[in-house]
Every structure is written in structure tokens, then in C-alpha cells.
Coordinates of C-alpha atoms in Angstrom, one line a residue:
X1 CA 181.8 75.4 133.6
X2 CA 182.2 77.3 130.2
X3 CA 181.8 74.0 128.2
X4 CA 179.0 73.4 130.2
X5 CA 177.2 77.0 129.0
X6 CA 178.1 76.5 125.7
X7 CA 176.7 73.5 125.8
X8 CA 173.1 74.7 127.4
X9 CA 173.2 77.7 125.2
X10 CA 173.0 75.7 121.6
X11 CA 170.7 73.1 123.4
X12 CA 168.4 76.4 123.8
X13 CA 169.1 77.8 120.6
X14 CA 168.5 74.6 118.7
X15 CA 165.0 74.1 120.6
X16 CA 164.2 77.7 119.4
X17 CA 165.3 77.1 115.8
X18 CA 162.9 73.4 116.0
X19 CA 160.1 75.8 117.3
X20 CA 160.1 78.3 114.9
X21 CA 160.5 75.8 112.2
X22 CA 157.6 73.8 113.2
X23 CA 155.5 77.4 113.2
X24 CA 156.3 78.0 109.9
X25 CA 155.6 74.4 108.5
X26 CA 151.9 74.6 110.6
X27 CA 151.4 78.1 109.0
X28 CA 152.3 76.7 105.8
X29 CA 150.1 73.5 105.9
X30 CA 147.2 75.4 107.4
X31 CA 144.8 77.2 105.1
X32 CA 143.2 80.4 105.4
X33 CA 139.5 81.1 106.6
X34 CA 138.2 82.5 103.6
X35 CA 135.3 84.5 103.9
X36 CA 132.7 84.4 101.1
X37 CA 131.8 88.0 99.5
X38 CA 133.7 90.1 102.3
X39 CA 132.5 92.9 102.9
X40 CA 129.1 92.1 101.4
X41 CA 128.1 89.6 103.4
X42 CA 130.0 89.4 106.5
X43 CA 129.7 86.1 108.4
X44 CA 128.7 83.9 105.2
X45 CA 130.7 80.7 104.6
X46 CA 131.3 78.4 102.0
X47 CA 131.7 75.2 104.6
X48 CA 130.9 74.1 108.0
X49 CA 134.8 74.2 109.0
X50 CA 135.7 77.6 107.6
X51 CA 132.5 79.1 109.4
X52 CA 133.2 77.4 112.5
X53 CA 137.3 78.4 112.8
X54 CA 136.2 82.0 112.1
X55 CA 133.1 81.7 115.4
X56 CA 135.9 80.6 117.3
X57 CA 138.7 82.8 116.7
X58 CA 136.0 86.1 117.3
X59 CA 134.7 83.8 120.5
X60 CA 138.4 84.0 122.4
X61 CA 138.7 87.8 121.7
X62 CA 135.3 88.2 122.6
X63 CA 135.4 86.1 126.2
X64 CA 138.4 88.2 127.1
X65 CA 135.7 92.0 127.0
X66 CA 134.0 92.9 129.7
X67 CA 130.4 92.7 130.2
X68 CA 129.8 96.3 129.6
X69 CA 131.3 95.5 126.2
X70 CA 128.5 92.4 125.9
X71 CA 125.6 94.9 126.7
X72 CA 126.6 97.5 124.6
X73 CA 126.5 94.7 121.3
X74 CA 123.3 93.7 122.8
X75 CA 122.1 97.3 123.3
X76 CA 123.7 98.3 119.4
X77 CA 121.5 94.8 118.3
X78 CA 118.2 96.3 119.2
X79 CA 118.6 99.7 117.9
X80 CA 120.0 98.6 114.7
X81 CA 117.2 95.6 114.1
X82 CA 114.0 98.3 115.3
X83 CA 114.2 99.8 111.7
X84 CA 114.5 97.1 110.2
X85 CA 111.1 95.0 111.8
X86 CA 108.7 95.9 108.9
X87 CA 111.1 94.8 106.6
X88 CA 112.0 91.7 108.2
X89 CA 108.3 90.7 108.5
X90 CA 107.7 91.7 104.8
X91 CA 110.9 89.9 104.1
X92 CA 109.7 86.5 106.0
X93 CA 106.1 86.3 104.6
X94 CA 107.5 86.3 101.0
X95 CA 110.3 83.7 101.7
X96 CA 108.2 81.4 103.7
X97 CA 105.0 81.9 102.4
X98 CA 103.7 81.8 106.6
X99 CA 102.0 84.0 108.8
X100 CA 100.8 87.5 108.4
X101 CA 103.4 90.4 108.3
X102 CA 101.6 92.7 111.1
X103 CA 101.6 89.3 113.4
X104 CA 105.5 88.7 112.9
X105 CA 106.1 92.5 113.4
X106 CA 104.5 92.0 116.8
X107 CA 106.7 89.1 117.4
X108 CA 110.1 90.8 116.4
X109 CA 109.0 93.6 118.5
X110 CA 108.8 91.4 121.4
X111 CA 112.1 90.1 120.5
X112 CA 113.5 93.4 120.6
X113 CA 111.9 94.5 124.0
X114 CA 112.1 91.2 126.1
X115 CA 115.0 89.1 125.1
X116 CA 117.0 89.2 128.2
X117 CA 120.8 89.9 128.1
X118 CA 123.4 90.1 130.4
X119 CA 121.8 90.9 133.4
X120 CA 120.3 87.4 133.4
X121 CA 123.7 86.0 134.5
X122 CA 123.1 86.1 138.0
X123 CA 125.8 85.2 140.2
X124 CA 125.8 83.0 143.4
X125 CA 127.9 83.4 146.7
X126 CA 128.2 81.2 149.5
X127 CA 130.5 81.9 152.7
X128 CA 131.1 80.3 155.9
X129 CA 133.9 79.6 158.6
X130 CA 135.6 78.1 155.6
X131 CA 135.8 80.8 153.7
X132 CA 133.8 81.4 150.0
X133 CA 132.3 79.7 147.0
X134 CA 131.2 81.4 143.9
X135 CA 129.3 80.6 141.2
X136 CA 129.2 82.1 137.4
X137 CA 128.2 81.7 134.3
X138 CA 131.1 81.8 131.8
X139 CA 130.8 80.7 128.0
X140 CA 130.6 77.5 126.3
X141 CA 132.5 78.5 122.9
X142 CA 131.0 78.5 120.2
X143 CA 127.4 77.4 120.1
X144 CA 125.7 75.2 117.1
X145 CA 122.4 76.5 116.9
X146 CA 119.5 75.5 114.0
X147 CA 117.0 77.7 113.5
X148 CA 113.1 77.1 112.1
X149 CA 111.1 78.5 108.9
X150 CA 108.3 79.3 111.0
X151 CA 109.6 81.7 113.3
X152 CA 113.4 82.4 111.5
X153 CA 114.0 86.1 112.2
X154 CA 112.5 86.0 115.7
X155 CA 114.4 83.0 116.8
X156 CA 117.8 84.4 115.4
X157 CA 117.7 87.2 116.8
X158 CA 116.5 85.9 120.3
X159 CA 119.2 83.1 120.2
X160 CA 122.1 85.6 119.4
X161 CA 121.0 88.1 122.2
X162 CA 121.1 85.4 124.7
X163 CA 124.1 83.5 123.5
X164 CA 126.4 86.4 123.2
X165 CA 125.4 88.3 126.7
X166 CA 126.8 84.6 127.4
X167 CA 129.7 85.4 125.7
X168 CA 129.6 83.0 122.8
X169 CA 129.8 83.2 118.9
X170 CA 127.2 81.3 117.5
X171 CA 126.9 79.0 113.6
X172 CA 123.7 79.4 112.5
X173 CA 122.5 76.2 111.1
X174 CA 119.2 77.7 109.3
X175 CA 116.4 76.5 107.6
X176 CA 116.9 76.3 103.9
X177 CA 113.0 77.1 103.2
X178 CA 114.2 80.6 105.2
X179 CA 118.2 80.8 103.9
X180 CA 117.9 84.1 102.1
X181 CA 116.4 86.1 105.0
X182 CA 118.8 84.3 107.4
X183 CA 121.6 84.4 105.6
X184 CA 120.8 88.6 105.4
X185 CA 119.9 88.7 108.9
X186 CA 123.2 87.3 109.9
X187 CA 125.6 89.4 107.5
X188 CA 123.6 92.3 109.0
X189 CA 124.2 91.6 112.8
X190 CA 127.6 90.9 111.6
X191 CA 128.2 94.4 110.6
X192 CA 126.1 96.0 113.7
X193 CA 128.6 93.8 115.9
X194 CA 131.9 95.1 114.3
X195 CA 130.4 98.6 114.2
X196 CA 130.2 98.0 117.6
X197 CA 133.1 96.3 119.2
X198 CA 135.4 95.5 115.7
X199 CA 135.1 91.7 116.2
X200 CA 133.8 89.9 113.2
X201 CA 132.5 86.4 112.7
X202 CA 130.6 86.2 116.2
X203 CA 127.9 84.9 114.2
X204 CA 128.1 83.2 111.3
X205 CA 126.3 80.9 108.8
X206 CA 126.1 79.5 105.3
X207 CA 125.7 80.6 101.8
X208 CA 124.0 77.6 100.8
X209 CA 122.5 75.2 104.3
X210 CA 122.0 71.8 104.1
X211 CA 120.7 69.0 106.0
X212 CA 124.7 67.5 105.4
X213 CA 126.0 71.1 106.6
X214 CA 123.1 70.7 110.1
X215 CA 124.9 67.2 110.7
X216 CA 128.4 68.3 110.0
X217 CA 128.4 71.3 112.3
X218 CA 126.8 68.9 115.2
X219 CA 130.3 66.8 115.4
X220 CA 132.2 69.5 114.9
X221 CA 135.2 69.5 117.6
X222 CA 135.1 73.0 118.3
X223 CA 131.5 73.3 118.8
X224 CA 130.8 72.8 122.3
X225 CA 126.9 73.5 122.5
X226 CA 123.9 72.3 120.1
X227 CA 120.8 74.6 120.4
X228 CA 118.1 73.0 118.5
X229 CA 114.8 74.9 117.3
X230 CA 112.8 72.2 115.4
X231 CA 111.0 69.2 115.1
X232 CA 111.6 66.2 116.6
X233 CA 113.4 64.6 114.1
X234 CA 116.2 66.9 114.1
X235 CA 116.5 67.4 118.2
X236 CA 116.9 63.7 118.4
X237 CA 119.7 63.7 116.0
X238 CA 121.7 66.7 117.9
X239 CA 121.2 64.3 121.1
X240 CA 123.0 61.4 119.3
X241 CA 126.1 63.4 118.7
X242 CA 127.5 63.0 122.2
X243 CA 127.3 66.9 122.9
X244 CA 125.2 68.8 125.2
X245 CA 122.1 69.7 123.6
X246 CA 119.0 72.0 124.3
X247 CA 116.5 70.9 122.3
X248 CA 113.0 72.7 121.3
X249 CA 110.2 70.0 120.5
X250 CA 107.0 69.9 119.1
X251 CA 103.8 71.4 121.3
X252 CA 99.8 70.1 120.7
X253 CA 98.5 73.2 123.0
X254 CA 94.8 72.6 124.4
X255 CA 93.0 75.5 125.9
X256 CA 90.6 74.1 128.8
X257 CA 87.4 76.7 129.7
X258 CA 84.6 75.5 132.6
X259 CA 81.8 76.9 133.1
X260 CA 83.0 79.1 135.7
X261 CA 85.2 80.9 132.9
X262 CA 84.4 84.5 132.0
X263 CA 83.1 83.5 128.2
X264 CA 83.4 86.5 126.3
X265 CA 87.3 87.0 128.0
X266 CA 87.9 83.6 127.1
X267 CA 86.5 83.5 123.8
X268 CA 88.7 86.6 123.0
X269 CA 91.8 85.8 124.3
X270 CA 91.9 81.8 122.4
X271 CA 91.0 83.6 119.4
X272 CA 93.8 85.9 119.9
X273 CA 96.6 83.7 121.0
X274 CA 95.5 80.9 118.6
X275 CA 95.0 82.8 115.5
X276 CA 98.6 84.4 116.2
X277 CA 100.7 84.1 112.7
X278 CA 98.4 81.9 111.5
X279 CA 98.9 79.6 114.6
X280 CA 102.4 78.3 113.9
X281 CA 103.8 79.6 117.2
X282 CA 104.3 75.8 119.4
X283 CA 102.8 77.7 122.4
X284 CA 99.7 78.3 120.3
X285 CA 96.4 77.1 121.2
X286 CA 95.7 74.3 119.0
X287 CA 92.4 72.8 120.1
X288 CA 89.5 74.0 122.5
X289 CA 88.3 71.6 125.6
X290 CA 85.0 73.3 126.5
X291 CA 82.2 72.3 129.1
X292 CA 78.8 71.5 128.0
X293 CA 76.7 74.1 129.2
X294 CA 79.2 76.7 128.1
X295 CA 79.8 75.7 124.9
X296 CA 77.1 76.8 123.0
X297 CA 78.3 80.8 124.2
X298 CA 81.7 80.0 123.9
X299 CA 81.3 78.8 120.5
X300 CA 78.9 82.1 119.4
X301 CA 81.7 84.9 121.2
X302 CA 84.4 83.3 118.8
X303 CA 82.7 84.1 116.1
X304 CA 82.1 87.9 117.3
X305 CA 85.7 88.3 117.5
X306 CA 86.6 87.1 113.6
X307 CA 86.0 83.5 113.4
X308 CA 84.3 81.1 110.6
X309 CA 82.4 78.6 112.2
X310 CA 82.2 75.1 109.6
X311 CA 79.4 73.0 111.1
X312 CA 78.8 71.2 107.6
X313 CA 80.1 67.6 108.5
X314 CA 80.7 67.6 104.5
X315 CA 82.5 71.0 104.7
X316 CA 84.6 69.7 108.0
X317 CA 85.4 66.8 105.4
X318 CA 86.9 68.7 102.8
X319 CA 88.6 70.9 105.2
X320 CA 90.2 67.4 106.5
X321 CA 91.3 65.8 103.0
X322 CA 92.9 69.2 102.0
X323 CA 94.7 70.2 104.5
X324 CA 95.5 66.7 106.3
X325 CA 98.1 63.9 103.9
X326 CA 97.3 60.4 104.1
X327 CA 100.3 59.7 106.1
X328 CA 98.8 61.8 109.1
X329 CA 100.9 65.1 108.6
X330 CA 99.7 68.6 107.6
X331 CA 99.6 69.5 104.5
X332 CA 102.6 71.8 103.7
X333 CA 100.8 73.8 101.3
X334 CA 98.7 75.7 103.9
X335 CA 100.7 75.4 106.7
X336 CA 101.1 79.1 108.0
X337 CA 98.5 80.3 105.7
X338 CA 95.5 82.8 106.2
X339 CA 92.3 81.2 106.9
X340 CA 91.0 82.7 103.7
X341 CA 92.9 80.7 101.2
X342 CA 91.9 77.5 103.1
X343 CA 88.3 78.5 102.7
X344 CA 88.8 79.1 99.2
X345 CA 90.8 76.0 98.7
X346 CA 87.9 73.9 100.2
X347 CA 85.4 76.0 98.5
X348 CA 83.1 76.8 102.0
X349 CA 82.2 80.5 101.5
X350 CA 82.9 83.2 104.2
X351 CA 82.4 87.2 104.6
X352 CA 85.5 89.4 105.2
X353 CA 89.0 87.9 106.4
X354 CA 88.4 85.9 109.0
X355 CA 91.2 85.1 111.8
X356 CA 90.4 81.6 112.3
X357 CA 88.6 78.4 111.2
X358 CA 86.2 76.7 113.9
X359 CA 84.7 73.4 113.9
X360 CA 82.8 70.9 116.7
X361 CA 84.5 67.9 116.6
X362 CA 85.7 64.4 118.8
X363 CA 88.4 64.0 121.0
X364 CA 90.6 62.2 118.2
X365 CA 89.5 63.7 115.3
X366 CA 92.8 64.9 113.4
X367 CA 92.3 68.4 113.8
X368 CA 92.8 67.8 117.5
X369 CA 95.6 65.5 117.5
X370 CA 98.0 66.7 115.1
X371 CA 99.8 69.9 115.5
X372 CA 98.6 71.7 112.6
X373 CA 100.3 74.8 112.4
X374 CA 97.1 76.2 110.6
X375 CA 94.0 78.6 111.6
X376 CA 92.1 75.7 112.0
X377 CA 90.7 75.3 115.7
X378 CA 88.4 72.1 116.9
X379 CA 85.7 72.2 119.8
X380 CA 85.8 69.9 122.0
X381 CA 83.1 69.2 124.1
X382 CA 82.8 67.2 128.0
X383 CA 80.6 67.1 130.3
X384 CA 83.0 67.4 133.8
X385 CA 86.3 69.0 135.0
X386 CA 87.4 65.2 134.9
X387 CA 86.8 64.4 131.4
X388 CA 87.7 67.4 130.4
X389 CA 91.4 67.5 132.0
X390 CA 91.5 63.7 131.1
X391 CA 90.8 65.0 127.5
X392 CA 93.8 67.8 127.4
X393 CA 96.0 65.6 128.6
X394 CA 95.6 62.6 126.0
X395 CA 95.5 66.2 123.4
X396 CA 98.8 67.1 124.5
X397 CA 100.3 64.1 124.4
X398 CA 102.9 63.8 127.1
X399 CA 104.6 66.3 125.2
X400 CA 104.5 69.0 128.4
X401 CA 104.8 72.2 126.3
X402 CA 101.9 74.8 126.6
X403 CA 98.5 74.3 127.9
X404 CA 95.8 77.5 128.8
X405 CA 93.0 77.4 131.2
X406 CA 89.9 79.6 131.4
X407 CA 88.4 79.5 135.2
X408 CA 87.4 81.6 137.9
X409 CA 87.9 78.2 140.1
X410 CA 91.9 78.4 141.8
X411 CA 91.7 74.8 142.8
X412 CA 90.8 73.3 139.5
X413 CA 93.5 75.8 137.8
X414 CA 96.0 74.6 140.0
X415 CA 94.9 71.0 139.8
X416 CA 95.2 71.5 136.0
X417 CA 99.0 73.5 136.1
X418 CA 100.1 70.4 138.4
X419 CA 98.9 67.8 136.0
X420 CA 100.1 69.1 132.8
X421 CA 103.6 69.7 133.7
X422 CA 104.1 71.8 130.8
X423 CA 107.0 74.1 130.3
X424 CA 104.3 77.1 129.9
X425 CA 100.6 77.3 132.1
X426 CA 98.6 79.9 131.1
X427 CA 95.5 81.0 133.6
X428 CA 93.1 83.2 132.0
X429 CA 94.8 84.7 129.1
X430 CA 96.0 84.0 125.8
X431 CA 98.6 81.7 125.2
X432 CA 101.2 83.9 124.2
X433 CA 101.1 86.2 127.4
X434 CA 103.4 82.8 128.4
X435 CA 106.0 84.3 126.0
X436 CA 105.9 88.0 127.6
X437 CA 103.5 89.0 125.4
X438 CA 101.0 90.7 127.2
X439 CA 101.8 88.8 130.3
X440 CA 104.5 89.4 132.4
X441 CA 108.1 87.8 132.1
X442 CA 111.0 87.7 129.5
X443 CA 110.5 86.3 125.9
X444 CA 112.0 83.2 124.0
X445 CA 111.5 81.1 120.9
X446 CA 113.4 78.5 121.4
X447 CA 111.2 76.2 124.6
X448 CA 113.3 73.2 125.5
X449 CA 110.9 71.0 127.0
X450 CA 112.5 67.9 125.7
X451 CA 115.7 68.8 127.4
X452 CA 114.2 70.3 130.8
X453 CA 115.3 74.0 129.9
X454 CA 112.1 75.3 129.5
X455 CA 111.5 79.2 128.6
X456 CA 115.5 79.7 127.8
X457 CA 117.5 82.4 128.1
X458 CA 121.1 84.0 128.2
X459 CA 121.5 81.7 131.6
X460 CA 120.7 79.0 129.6
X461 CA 123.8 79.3 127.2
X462 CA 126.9 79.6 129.7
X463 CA 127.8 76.9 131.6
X464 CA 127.8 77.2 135.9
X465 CA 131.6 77.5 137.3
X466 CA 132.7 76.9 140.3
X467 CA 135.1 78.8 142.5
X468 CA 135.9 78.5 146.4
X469 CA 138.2 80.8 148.3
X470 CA 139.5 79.0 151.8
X471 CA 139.7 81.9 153.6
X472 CA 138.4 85.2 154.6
X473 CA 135.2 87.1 152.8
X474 CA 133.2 86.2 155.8
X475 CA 132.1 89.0 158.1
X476 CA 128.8 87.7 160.0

């Protein structure tokens, strides 16, 4: 029996000493995450890899704090970024060269106030003679997210509120056309976050992004969810790389107004929601589908409210070859831009600065059927509800993002809701009352309609769990 204990003891003591040996060996062999600039800019990586091990040694301290931990970064988020809105919009404009800083300090605002956090984690509960079942929303890890130039701040801010109420850490794959205000954004939130809690490197990006560094972080192993806010393009590369994805695509809004519309309402509202930023929100209204006999007033109240109106066929023509490439894309250079340097650019004259470009034109005339991102809205003209749904349809292309309607009639409103399928319907308002924005409901820039997610949110980021109990907690 002694031999026998001597025996088991150095078989223990030689599995210890093999252990311990092979800890040191994997700590040797391993490198460091080295963080770029610590201290100065918290969060910012030289590579994909180093980025990504950082996210998810924050992530497994953070899913181990409670949810009052999660609101209180959430809550810390919002009063740290309010300060900061008119520099952030400032900031944008001059980076991008898009939109108009008093619209994006609207939008950040909005951010700010309507992003829902952790109380949109509702949980369910079934019971029965068998006992209970409950269901959760617990984390995914760390989430791959990529981020636009058109709305950068707005989205990243959005997207970090929702995924870590969540409980994730998040790589922010950015746009490089919007890198230096990203790459700010993120070292800032970084340091709000470790005031907060003193975790680091729950959000995290790159000095210098790439489209390489996008498709690298996509097939990273330890990234466990792709959140993709961009074109086409990009969304269907995220959902070739075997992950799940929530994609955001690409939106040709039309704004439908019968006869029975209240004209002047309408005419305000489009004018509103579609000269928003200089119209590169996806939800914006990109074209107008307008019934004969109310066109003429529809058409006159626009201009009231800060529109151009180019009826010159020869002015509509220049408008077309500057701001529309040969390929059938928009012209990058005025993308985002106010409608005044357009005019200019084209040479058409105009008095004060005017919101937003209108012209008359046919149903597939470019201005109508590509997604131009620009202050540049066409009027289209039918001469039924028929035609005129039949119209915004073939407009929006199948792509069921965001569609507005203007009508006193319920039936032909809800006739038009059920035929779009859009991710977004808005009745009687602006389009961007779909987004929270003077309309109720939550906020979001990042509208998966290629993926079936819709408006997302921090429910959206977490996967649903599973747990049954056989017995007891029933007391009907």
C-alpha cells in the first residue's frame, strides 16, 4: 500500500510539473497584445488579430457584470458623447465632405436619446404541469461590425450602445473615407468605458482600415457576429464567410401622395425628411410619386418650403451628366453635398440656399432609379392609385427598405404598407419619423432588410437561450 502511494504521488507530481511546463512554453511562444499609442488612443490597433484578442479578453470580464453595470456604461456613454455632438458633426462634415453639420447634430442627438439599451432584453417565461422554460438574451462575443462614411459617428455610436447592453465588445471595421473621426470616436468611448467600469478594449478598431483588414476580421475565429452597415457589395461578402451576419442594404425610398393627401403637410414633411443631411440617410425619400390633379400644388408648396424647381429639360440635362457617371452610379463628388454647389456646378442660378433640387421627370429617368444620395428629388406623375403604387414599387426595387405615403384614404395606406413590405412604412409624415425622429419608437442606423432584422437593436445583438426547469415554478 505504501509503494502503491508513492507511486500515485510522483504520477501526480510529474503531471503537475508537464503542466506547468507546458504553461510556460505557451506563455513564452505567445506574444503580447500590444496596444498602439496607450494611453493616447485607447482601443487602436496595429492588426486585425491584436485588436480582436484584446475585444475578447474585455468581452469575458465584461459578460461576467451585471446589467446594472451594462446601463451605467450605456448611461456614462450618453453623458460623455452630449458635449461632444457639435464637435462630432463639425468633425464629420470636414472629413467626409457630406451633409450639413446642424442636420448630423440632429442625428447624434437622436442617437443619444433613442438608442435603446438594456431594457430592450426582454425576457420570456413559459410554465406548465411540467415545470418552466426561459428565454434570454445572452452575448455573442465579440461582434465584427463595419461602419459607413455617410452616417460614421451616428452609426458607431448606435451600434456600441446596442451591442454592449448585449454584453459584447465590438471591432470596428470603419470606413477609411471616415478613419480619423472613427478612429477618435472609438479611443474616446474607450476611455468613457474604463472611467466607468475599468475594462479596456470593449471596443476597438484600427489605426490604419483597409478593405484587407474588413475581410480579415470577417474570418476571424473569435469573432462570432458580422454587423454590416454598407452597400451591397460588402453585406454580400460578410454572408460568404460562413458566419452569422446582419446586414444593412441599400434603400431607393419613394414617397406616394393622392389626391386625398393634405398638400401643404405633405409637401413639408418630403421636403423635410428628403432634404435631411443632404439626403444620404437610406430611409430618405428619394423620388416623389404624385397624382395628377395634385401635382401642380404639390409641386408649387415644395418650393415655399426651400426648394429649386429645374424645369429647363437642358438644365435637368446638365444636372444628369454632372452628377450621374457613365457607368450608372452617382457621382462621388457631390454625393452628400448642399444643393448649392450642384447648382453652381451645373451653372442653373438660384436665390438663397435652397434645401433641395426638384425636377418633373419619367418613371425611369436616373434620378428616380438610382439611389442618389444627393438633394436632388424627381416628380413623378400618374394618373390612378394603380399606376401610381405599380410605379413605387418598380422605384424601390424589391429592395423592401423605406417607402412614405401621403393620404387621408386608410384602405389605400394599408393597401400600400402591405404591398411594399418594407422594413420602414411611413403614413403621413416624413421619412425619418420611421427612425424615432419625430415619430414614435426607438432609433437605429443600421436597417437590416437584406437579413430580415429590420429596425435593429440591442435584442438584435445577443443571441436567444434556452433554459427549462422540470419542476415547480408553476402556481395557477
Amino acid at each position: 500500500m505504501m509503494e502503491n502511494n508513492t507511486q500515485l504521488k510522483e504520477m501526480i507530481r510529474s503531471m503537475v510539473i508537464d503542466v506547468l511546463q507546458g504553461q510556460k512554453q505557451e506563455t513564452a511562444s505567445s506574444q503580447p497584445v500590444k496596444q498602439v499609442s496607450r494611453g493616447q488612443e485607447p482601443g487602436v490597433f496595429d492588426t486585425v488579430d491584436e485588436a480582436i484578442r484584446a475585444a475578447k479578453e474585455a468581452q469575458l470580464r465584461f459578460e461576467d457584470c451585471t446589467l446594472a453595470t451594462r446601463e451605467k456604461v450605456i448611461a456614462d456613454i450618453r453623458a460623455a458623447m452630449r458635449p461632444r455632438v457639435q464637435e462630432l458633426a463639425q468633425k464629420t462634415v470636414e472629413e467626409t465632405g457630406m451633409g450639413r453639420v446642424a442636420d448630423k447634430v440632429l442625428k447624434l442627438n437622436l442617437t443619444l436619446d433613442k438608442t435603446p439599451g438594456v431594457e430592450d432584453l426582454i425576457t420570456e417565461c413559459e410554465t406548465g404541469d411540467n415545470g418552466m422554460t426561459l428565454y434570454e438574451l445572452s452575448a455573442y462575443g465579440v461582434i465584427g461590425a463595419i461602419t459607413p462614411s455617410t452616417n460614421p459617428a451616428e452609426t458607431l455610436i448606435c451600434n456600441s450602445i446596442g451591442m454592449l447592453a448585449a454584453g459584447n465588445a465590438i471591432f470596428f471595421s470603419v470606413h477609411p473615407g471616415a478613419k480619423n473621426l472613427s478612429r477618435e470616436l472609438v479611443s474616446e468611448l474607450n476611455q468613457v468605458i474604463a472611467k466607468s467600469i475599468g475594462i479596456e478594449n470593449l471596443i476597438v478598431t484600427l489605426r490604419e482600415p483597409s478593405i484587407e483588414s474588413a475581410q480579415e476580421m470577417m474570418l476571424h475565429p473569435d469573432v462570432s457576429l458580422l454587423v454590416v452597415t454598407g452597400g451591397p457589395g460588402v453585406v454580400k461578402q460578410a454572408l460568404q464567410s460562413g458566419k452569422k451576419v446582419i446586414g444593412a442594404g441599400a434603400g431607393n425610398p419613394p414617397a406616394f401622395v393622392d389626391e386625398t393627401a393634405d398638400i401643404k403637410k405633405a409637401a413639408q414633411d418630403i421636403v423635410l425628411g428628403a432634404s435631411l443631411d443632404n439626403n444620404i440617410l437610406c430611409i430618405a425619400e428619394k423620388s416623389v410619386v404624385a397624382m395628377r390633379q395634385i401635382e401642380p400644388q404639390l409641386v408649387q408648396e415644395m418650393v415655399k418650403v426651400g426648394c429649386v424647381l429645374v424645369d429647363n429639360q437642358q438644365d435637368i440635362q446638365r444636372l444628369v451628366d454632372l452628377t450621374v457617371l457613365p457607368n450608372g452610379t452617382p457621382n462621388k463628388q457631390f454625393v452628400g453635398k448642399n444643393a448649392s454647389v450642384i447648382l453652381d456646378a451645373a451653372h442653373i442660378p438660384y436665390n438663397g440656399d435652397p434645401r433641395l433640387i426638384i425636377l418633373r421627370t419619367p418613371k425611369d429617368h436616373p434620378f428616380a432609379v438610382i439611389e442618389m444620395l444627393m438633394p436632388i428629388l424627381p416628380v413623378i406623375t400618374v394618373d390612378s392609385f394603380d399606376e401610381g403604387l405599380n410605379v413605387c414599387l418598380m422605384l424601390e426595387a424589391g429592395l423592401h427598405h423605406t417607402a412614405t405615403m401621403h393620404s387621408l384614404n386608410m384602405e389605400r395606406l394599408n393597401q400600400m404598407a402591405r404591398k411594399m413590405k418594407t422594413s420602414i412604412f411611413v403614413k403621413n409624415g416624413p421619412s425619418y419619423a420611421g427612425l424615432g425622429f419625430s415619430g414614435e419608437g426607438t432609433t437605429t442606423f443600421t436597417i437590416a432588410t437584406p437579413t430580415g432584422e429590420s429596425t435593429t437593436s440591442a435584442r438584435c445583438f445577443a443571441r436567444r437561450r434556452r433554459c427549462c426547469l422540470t419542476t415547480g415554478f408553476n402556481i395557477r
